[in-house]
Coordinates of C-alpha atoms and ligand atoms in Angstrom, one line a residue:
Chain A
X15 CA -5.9 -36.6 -29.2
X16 CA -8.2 -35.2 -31.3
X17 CA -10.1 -31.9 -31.1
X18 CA -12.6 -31.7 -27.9
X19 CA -16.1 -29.5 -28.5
X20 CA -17.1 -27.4 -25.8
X21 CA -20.8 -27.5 -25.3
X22 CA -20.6 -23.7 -23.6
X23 CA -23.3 -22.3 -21.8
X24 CA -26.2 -25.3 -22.7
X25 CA -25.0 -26.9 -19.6
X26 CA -25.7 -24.4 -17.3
X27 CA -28.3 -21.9 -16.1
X28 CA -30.0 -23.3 -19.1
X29 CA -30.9 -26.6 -17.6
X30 CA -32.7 -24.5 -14.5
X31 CA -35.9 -26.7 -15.0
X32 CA -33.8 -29.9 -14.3
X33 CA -32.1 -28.5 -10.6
X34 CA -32.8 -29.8 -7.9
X35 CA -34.0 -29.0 -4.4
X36 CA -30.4 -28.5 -2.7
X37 CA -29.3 -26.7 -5.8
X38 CA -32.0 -24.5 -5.6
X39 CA -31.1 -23.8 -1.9
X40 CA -28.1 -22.5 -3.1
X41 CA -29.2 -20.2 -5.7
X42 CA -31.5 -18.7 -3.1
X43 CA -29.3 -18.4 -0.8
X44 CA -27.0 -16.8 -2.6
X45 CA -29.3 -14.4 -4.3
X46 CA -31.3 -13.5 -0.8
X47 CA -27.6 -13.2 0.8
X48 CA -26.4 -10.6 -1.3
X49 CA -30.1 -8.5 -1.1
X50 CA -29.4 -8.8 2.5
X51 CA -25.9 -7.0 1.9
X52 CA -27.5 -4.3 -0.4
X53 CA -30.2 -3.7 2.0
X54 CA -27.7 -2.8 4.4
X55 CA -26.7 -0.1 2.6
X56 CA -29.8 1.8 1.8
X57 CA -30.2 0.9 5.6
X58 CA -27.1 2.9 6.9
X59 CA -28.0 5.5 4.2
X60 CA -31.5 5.8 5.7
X61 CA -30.1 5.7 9.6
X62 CA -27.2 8.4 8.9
X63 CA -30.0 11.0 7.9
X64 CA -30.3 10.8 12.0
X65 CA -27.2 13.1 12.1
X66 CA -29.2 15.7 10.2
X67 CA -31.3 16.2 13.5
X68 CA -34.6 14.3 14.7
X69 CA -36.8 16.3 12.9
X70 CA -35.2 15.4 9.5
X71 CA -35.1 11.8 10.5
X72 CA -38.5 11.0 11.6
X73 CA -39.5 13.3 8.3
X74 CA -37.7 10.8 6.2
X75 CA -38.6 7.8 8.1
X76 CA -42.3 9.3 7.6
X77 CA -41.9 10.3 3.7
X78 CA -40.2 7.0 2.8
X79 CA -43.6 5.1 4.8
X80 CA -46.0 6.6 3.1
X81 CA -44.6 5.3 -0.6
X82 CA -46.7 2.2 -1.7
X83 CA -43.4 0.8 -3.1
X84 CA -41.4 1.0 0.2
X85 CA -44.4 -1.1 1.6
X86 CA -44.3 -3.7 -1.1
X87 CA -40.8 -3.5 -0.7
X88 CA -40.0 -4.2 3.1
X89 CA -42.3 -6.9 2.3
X90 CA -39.8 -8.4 -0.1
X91 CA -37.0 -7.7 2.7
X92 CA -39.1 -9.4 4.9
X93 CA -39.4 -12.7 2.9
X94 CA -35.7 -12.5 1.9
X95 CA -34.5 -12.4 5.5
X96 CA -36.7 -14.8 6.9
X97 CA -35.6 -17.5 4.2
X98 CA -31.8 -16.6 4.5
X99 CA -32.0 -16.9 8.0
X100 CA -34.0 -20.8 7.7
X101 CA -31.6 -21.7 5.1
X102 CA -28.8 -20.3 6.9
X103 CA -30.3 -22.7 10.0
X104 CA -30.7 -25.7 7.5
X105 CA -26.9 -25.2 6.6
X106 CA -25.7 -25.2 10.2
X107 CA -27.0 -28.7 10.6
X108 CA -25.6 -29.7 6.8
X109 CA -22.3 -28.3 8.5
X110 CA -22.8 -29.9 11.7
X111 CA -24.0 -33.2 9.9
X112 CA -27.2 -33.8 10.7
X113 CA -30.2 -34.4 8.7
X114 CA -28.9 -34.6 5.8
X115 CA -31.1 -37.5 3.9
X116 CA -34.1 -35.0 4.8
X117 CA -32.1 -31.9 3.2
X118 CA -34.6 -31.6 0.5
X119 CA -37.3 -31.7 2.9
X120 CA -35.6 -28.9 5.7
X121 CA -35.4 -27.1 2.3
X122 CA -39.3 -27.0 1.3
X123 CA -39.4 -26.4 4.9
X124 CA -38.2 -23.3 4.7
X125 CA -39.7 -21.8 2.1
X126 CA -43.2 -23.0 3.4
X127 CA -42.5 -21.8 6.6
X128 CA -41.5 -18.1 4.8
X129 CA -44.3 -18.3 2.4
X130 CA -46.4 -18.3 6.1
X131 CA -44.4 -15.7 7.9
X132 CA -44.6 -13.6 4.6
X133 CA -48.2 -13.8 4.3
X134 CA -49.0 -13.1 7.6
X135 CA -47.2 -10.0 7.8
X136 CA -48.9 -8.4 5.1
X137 CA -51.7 -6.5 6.4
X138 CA -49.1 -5.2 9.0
X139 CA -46.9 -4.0 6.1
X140 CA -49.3 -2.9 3.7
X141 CA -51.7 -0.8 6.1
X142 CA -48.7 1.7 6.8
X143 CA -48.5 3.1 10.0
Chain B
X2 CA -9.3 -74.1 -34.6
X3 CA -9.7 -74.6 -38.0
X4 CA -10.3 -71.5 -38.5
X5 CA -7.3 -70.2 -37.5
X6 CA -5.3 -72.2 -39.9
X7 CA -7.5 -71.1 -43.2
X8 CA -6.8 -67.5 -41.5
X9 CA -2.7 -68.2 -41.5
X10 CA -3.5 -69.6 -45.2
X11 CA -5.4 -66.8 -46.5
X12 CA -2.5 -64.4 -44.7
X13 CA 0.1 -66.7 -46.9
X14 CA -1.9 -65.7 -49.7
X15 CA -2.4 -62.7 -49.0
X16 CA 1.4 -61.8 -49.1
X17 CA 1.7 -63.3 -52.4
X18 CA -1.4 -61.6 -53.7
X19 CA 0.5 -58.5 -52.3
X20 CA 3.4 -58.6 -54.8
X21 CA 1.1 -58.7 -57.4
X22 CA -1.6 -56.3 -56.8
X23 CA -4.2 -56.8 -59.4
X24 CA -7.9 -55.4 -61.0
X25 CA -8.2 -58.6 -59.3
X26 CA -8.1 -57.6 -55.3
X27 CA -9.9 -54.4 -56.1
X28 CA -12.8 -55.7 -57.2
X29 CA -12.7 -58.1 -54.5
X30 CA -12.4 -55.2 -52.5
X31 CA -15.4 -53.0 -53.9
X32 CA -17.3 -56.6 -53.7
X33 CA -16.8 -56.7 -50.0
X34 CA -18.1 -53.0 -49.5
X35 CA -20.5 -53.8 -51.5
X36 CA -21.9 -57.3 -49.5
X37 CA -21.2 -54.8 -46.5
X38 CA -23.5 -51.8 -47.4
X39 CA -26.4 -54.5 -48.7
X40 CA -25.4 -55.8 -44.9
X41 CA -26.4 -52.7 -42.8
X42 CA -29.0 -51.9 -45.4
X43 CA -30.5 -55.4 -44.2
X44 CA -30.0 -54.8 -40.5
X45 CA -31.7 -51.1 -41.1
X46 CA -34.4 -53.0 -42.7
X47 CA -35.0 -56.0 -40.3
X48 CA -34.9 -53.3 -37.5
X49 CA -37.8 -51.0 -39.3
X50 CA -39.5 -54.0 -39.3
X51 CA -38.8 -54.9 -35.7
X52 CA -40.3 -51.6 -34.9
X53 CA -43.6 -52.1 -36.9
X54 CA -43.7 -55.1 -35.4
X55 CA -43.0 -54.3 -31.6
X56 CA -46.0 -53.9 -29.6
X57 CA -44.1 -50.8 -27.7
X58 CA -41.0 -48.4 -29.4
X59 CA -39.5 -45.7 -27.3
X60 CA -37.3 -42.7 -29.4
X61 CA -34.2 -41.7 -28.4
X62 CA -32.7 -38.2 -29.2
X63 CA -28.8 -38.9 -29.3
X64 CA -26.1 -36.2 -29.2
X65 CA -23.9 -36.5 -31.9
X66 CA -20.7 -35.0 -32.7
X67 CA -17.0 -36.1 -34.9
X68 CA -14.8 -33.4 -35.0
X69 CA -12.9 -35.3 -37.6
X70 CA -15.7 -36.1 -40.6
X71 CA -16.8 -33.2 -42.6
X72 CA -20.4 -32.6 -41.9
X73 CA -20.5 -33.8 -38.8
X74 CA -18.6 -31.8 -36.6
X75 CA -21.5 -29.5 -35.7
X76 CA -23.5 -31.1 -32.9
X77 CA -26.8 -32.3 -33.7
X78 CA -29.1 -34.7 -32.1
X79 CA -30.2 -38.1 -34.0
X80 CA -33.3 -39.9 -33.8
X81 CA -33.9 -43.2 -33.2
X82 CA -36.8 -45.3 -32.8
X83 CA -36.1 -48.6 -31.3
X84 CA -38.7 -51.9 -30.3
X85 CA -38.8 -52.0 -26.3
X86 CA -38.4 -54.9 -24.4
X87 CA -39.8 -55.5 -20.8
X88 CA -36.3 -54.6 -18.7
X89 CA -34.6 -52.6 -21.5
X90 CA -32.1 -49.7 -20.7
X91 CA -30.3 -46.8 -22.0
X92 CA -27.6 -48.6 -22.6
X93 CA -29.6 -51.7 -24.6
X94 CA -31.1 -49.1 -26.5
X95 CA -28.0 -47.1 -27.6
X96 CA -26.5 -50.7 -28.4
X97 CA -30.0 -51.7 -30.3
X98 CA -29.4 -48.3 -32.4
X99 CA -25.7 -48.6 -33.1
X100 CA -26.0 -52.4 -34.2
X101 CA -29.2 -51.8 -36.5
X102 CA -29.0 -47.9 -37.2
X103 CA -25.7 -46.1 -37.4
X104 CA -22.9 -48.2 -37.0
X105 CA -20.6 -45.6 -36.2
X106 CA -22.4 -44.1 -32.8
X107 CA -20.2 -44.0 -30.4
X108 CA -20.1 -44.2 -26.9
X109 CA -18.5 -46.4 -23.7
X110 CA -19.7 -49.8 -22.2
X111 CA -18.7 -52.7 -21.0
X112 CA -20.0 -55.0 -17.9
X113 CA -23.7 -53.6 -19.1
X114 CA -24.3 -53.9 -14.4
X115 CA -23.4 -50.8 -13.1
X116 CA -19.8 -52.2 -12.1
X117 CA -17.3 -50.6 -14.8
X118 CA -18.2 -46.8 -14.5
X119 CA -17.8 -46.3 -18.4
X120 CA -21.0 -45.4 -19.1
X121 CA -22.4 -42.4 -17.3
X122 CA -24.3 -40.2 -19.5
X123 CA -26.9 -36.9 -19.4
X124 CA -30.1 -39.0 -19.4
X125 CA -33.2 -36.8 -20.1
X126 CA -31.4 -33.9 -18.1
X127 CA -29.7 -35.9 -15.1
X128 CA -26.8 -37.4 -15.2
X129 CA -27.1 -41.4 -15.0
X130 CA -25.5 -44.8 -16.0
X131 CA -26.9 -46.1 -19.1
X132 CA -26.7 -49.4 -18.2
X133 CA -28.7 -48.7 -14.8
X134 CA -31.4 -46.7 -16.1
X135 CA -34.8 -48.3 -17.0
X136 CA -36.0 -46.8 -20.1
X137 CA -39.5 -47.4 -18.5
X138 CA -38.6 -45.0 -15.8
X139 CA -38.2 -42.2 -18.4
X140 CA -40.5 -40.3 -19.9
X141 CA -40.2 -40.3 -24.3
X142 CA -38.7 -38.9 -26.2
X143 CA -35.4 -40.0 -24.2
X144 CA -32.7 -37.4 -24.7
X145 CA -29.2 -38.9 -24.3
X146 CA -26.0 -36.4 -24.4
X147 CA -22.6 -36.8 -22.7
X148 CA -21.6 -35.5 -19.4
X149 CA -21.7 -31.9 -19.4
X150 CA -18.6 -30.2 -18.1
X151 CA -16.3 -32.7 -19.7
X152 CA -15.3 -32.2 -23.3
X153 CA -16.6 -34.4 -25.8
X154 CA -14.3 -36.6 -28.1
X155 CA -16.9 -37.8 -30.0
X156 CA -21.1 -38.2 -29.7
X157 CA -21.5 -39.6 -26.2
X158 CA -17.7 -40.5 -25.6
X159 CA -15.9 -37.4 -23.4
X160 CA -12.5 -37.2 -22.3
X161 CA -12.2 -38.8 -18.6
X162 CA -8.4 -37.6 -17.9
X163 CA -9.0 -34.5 -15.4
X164 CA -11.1 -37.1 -13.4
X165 CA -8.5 -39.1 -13.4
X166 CA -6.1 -36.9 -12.4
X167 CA -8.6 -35.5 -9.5
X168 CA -8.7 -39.2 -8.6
X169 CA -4.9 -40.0 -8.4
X170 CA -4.5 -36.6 -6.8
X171 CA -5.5 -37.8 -3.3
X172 CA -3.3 -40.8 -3.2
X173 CA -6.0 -43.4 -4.1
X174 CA -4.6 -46.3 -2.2
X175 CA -3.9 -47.9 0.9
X176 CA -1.0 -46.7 2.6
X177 CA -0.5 -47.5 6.2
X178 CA 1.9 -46.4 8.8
X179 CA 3.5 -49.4 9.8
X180 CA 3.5 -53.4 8.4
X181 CA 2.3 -55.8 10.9
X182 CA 5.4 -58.1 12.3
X183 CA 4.9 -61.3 10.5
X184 CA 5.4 -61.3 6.9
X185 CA 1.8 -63.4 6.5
X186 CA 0.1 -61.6 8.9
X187 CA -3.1 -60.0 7.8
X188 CA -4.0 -56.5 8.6
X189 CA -7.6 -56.8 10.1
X190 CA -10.0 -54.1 10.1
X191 CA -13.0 -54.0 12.8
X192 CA -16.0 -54.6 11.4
X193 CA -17.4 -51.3 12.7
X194 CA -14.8 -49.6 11.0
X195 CA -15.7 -51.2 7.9
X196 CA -19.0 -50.4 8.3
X197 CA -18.2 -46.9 8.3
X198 CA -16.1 -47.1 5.1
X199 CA -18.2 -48.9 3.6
X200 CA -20.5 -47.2 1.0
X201 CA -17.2 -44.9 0.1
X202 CA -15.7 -48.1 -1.3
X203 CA -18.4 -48.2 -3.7
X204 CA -17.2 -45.6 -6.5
X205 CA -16.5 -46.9 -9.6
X206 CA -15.2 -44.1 -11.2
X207 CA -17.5 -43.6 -13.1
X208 CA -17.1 -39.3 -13.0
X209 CA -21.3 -38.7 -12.7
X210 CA -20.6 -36.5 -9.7
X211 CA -17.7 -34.9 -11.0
X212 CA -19.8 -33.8 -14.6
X213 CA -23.3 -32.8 -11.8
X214 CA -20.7 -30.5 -9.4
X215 CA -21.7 -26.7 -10.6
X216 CA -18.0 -26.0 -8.3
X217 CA -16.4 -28.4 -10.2
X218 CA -17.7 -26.9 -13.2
X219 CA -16.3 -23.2 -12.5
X220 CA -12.8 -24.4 -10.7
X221 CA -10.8 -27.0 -12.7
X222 CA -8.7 -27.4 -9.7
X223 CA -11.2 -28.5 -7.6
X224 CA -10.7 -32.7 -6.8
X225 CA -14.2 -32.8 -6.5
X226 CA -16.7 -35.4 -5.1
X227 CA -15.5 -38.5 -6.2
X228 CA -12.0 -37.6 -5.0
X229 CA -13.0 -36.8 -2.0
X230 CA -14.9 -39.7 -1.4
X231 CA -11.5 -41.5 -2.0
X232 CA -9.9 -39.8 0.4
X233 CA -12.5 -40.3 2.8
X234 CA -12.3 -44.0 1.9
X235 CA -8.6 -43.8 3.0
X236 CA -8.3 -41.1 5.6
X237 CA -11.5 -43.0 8.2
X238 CA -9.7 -46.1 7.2
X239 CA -8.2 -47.2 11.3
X240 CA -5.9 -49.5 10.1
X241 CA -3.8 -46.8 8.1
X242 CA -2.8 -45.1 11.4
X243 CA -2.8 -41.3 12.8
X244 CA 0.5 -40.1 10.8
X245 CA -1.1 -41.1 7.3
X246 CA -4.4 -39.9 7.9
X247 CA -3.0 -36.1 8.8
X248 CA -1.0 -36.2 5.8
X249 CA -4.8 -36.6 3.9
X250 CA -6.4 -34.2 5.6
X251 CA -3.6 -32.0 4.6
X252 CA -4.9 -33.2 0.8
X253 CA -8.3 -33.0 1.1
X254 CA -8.4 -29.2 2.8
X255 CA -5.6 -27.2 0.4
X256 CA -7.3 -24.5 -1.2
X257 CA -9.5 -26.5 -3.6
X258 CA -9.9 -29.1 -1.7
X259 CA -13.4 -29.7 0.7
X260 CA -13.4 -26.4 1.3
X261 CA -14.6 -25.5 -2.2
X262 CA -17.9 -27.5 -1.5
X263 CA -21.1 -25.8 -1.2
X264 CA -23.4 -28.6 0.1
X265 CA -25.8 -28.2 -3.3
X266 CA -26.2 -31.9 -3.2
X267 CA -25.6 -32.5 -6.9
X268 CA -23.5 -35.4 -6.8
X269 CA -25.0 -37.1 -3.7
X270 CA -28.2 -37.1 -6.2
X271 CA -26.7 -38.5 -9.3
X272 CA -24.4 -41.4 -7.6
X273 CA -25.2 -44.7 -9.4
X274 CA -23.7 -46.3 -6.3
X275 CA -25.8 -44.5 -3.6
X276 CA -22.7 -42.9 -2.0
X277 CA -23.4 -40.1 0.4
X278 CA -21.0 -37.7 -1.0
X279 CA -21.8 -34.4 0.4
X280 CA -22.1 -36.3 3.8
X281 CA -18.6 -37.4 3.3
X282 CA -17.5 -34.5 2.3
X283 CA -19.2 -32.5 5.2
X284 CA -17.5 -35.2 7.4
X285 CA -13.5 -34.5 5.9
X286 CA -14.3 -30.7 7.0
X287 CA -15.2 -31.5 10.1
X288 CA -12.0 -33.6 10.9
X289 CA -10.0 -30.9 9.8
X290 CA -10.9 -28.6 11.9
X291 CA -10.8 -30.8 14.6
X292 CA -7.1 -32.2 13.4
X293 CA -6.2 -28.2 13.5
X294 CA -7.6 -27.4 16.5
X295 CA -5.1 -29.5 17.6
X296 CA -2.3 -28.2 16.6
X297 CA -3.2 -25.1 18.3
Ligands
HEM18 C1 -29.5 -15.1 11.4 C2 -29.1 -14.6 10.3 C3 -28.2 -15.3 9.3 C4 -27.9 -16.6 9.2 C5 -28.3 -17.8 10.1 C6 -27.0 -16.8 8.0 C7 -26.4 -17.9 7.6 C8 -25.6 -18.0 6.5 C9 -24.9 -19.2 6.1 C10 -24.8 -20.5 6.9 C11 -24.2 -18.9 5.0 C12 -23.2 -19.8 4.2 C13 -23.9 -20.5 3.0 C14 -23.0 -21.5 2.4 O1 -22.5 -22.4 3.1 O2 -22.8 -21.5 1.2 C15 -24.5 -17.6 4.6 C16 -24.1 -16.9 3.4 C17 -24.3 -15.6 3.2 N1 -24.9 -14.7 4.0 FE1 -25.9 -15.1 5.7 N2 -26.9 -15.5 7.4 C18 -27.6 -14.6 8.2 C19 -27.7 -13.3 8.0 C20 -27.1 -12.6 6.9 C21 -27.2 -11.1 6.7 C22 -27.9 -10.2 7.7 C23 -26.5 -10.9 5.5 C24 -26.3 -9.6 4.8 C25 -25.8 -8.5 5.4 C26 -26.1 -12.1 5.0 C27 -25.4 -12.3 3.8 C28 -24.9 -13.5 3.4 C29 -24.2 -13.6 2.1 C30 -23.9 -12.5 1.1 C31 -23.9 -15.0 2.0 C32 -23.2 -15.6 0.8 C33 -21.7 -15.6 0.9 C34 -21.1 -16.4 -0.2 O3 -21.2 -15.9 -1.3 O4 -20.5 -17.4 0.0 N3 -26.4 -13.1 5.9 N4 -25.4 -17.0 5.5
SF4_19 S1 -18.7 -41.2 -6.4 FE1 -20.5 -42.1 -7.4 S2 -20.9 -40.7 -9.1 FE2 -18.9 -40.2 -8.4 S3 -17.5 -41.4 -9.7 FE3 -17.9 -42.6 -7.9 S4 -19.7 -43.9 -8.4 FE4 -19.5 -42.3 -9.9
FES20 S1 -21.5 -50.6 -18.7 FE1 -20.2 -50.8 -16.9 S2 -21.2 -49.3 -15.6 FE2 -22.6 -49.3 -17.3

């Protein structure tokens, strides 16, 4: 046979304008899975300073509060967990079989339905305790 | 008729010509290319004037590639502008180019109603069967490439063998555990059960999942939607019997089997024939975890 040509990377991330919803799912919830997993690192690396004694912790705890960026940040958190944890619940019934005609729609569902939690919770975020 | 006998003729003269072989059959033979270019050179022109005179064109961007002609074995796309027709498709639009354009564009057809499976192509980003897609439905200029993930022989033509493979894989065909008594005797299926198989009997092979599958894309192993499907087709078949249908389940869930799906929905989006795919899919994993539970 003759000689093939291999169109390389054109086909892939390229073409993100042309995904579609369940594709998207994925990516999400891959991406927000894997924050979850590096969050719980800096998590246990925050919690363990509680061997150093209270005082150190709640110093900590306090210091790390009073950064604008932590805010902003546990904001983010906050949106990536609520969304992995819909999408997670949109996948169950994908698994289970159910719904699935309407999986684009339990997808936009989601994100809406972040988008809302995400919005309310700023003030509580951003005001710092 | 007739024709055939001045053909036998011509082919008797032909040989004796051959002995021979004069200034004589070359100039014939430079004639002929000749009436040929003047020909296409007509065609080009009656189809410029088609466009002008069309009350609507559409363009079409078309991949090209041939590995074995100098000059064009670096991909580029060509343009081509073609008169539209209430009802045209992809497919009469590629075939309106190739006739009045470029006779050597290349690419698969044949039933021209979505029955053969040989033309699925990347339509404006998705992939699609030409001869299904209204070019009304698209928006200008259309793009038309071949189906990514595959690799491409030549302009819209890719090689089809590793579906095939996927395809034959899973044992495409109706195997069940016993014969009925009587050598006549037909093997009747419930018409609930053929209700159930029924839209996974509707694959024509056509490999638009296959090329949409971003898993099938990273793991060549992976038998992919359309296989799957097939097996499906097989394994909720009632009349093949219980000893058949584990043997499929023990197909469809090796290592890059079902399990390798990630419910993105690709193919169940691009399937000319409507199947559910990622529903049947979801459906094999389902039964074999039930079928090992069982073993337990
Ligand atoms: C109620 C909470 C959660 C639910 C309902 C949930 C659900 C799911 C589901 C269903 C999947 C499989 C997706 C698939 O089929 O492709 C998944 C994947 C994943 N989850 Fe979660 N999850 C939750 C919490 C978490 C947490 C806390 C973490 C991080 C520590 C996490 C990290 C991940 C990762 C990294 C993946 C991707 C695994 C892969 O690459 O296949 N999840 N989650
Ligand atoms: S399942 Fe659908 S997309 Fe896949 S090969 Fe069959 S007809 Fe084509
Ligand atoms: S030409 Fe047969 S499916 Fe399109």
């Amino acid at each position: 046979m003759s000689e093939t040509y291999d169109r390389g990377a054109v086909e892939d991330f390229g073409r993100w304008r042309e995904f579609k919803p369940g594709m998207w799912a994925w990516i999400f919830h891959k991406f927000t899975g894997w924050v979850l997993v590096g969050y719980l690192f800096t998590h246990i690396a925050v919690l363990s300073t509680a061997t150093g004694g209270d005082v150190l912790y709640t110093n900590t705890l306090q210091g790390l509060e009073e950064l604008l960026v932590v805010r902003v940040l546990e904001v983010g958190l906050l949106s990536v967990a609520v969304f992995h944890i819909l999408n997670g619940v949109r996948l169950l019934f994908v698994d289970l079989g159910f719904g699935l005609e309407n999986q684009d729609k339990s997808f936009y569902a989601s994100l809406v339905v972040t988008a809302a939690i995400v919005v309310a919770s700023v003030p509580t975020f951003l005001s710092g305790v | 008729m007739s024709t055939q006998i001045e053909q036998e003729q011509a082919e008797e003269q032909a040989e004796a010509d051959a002995a021979a072989e004069t200034e004589e059959s070359h100039q014939e033979r430079r004639l002929s290319e000749k009436k040929a270019r003047a020909e296409a050179r007509e065609r080009e022109e009656q189809a410029r004037e088609e466009v002008r005179e069309a009350e609507d064109t559409v363009e079409i961007k078309v991949f090209r590639y041939d590995p074995e002609v100098e000059g064009k074995d670096e991909p580029r796309f060509d343009d081509f502008h073609v008169p539209f027709f209430k009802g045209m498709t992809v497919l009469d639009a590629l075939m309106y180019a190739r006739d009045h354009y470029d006779s050597s564009l290349t690419f698969r057809h044949s039933c021209r109603q979505a029955v053969c499976g040989s033309d699925a192509l990347f339509v404006n980003g998705q992939q699609r069967l030409g001869c299904k897609t209204q070019m009304a439905d698209l928006e200008g200029p259309v793009r038309i490439e071949p189906l990514p993930h595959q690799d491409v022989v030549k302009d819209l033509v890719v090689d089809m063998e590793h579906f095939y493979e996927q395809m034959h894989a899973v044992e495409p065909y109706f195997q069940p555990d016993e014969l009925p008594e009587g050598e006549l005797e037909e093997q009747r299926q419930s018409p609930e059960n053929r209700e159930k198989v029924k839209m996974s009997t509707r694959c024509i092979w056509c490999g638009a999942c296959m090329s949409s599958c971003n898993i099938a894309a990273g793991d060549n192993e992976y038998l992919g939607p359309a296989a799957i499907n097939k097996a499906y087709r097989f394994a909720m078949d009632e009349r093949e019997g219980e000893i058949k249908k584990e043997d499929r389940l023990e197909i469809i869930e090796q290592e890059h089997g079902v399990w390798r799906c990630q419910t993105q929905f690709s193919c169940t989006e691009v399937c000319p024939k409507d199947i559910p795919l990622t529903e049947h899919i979801q459906e094999l994993k389902r039964e074999a975890v039930k079928s090992n539970l069982k073993f337990w």
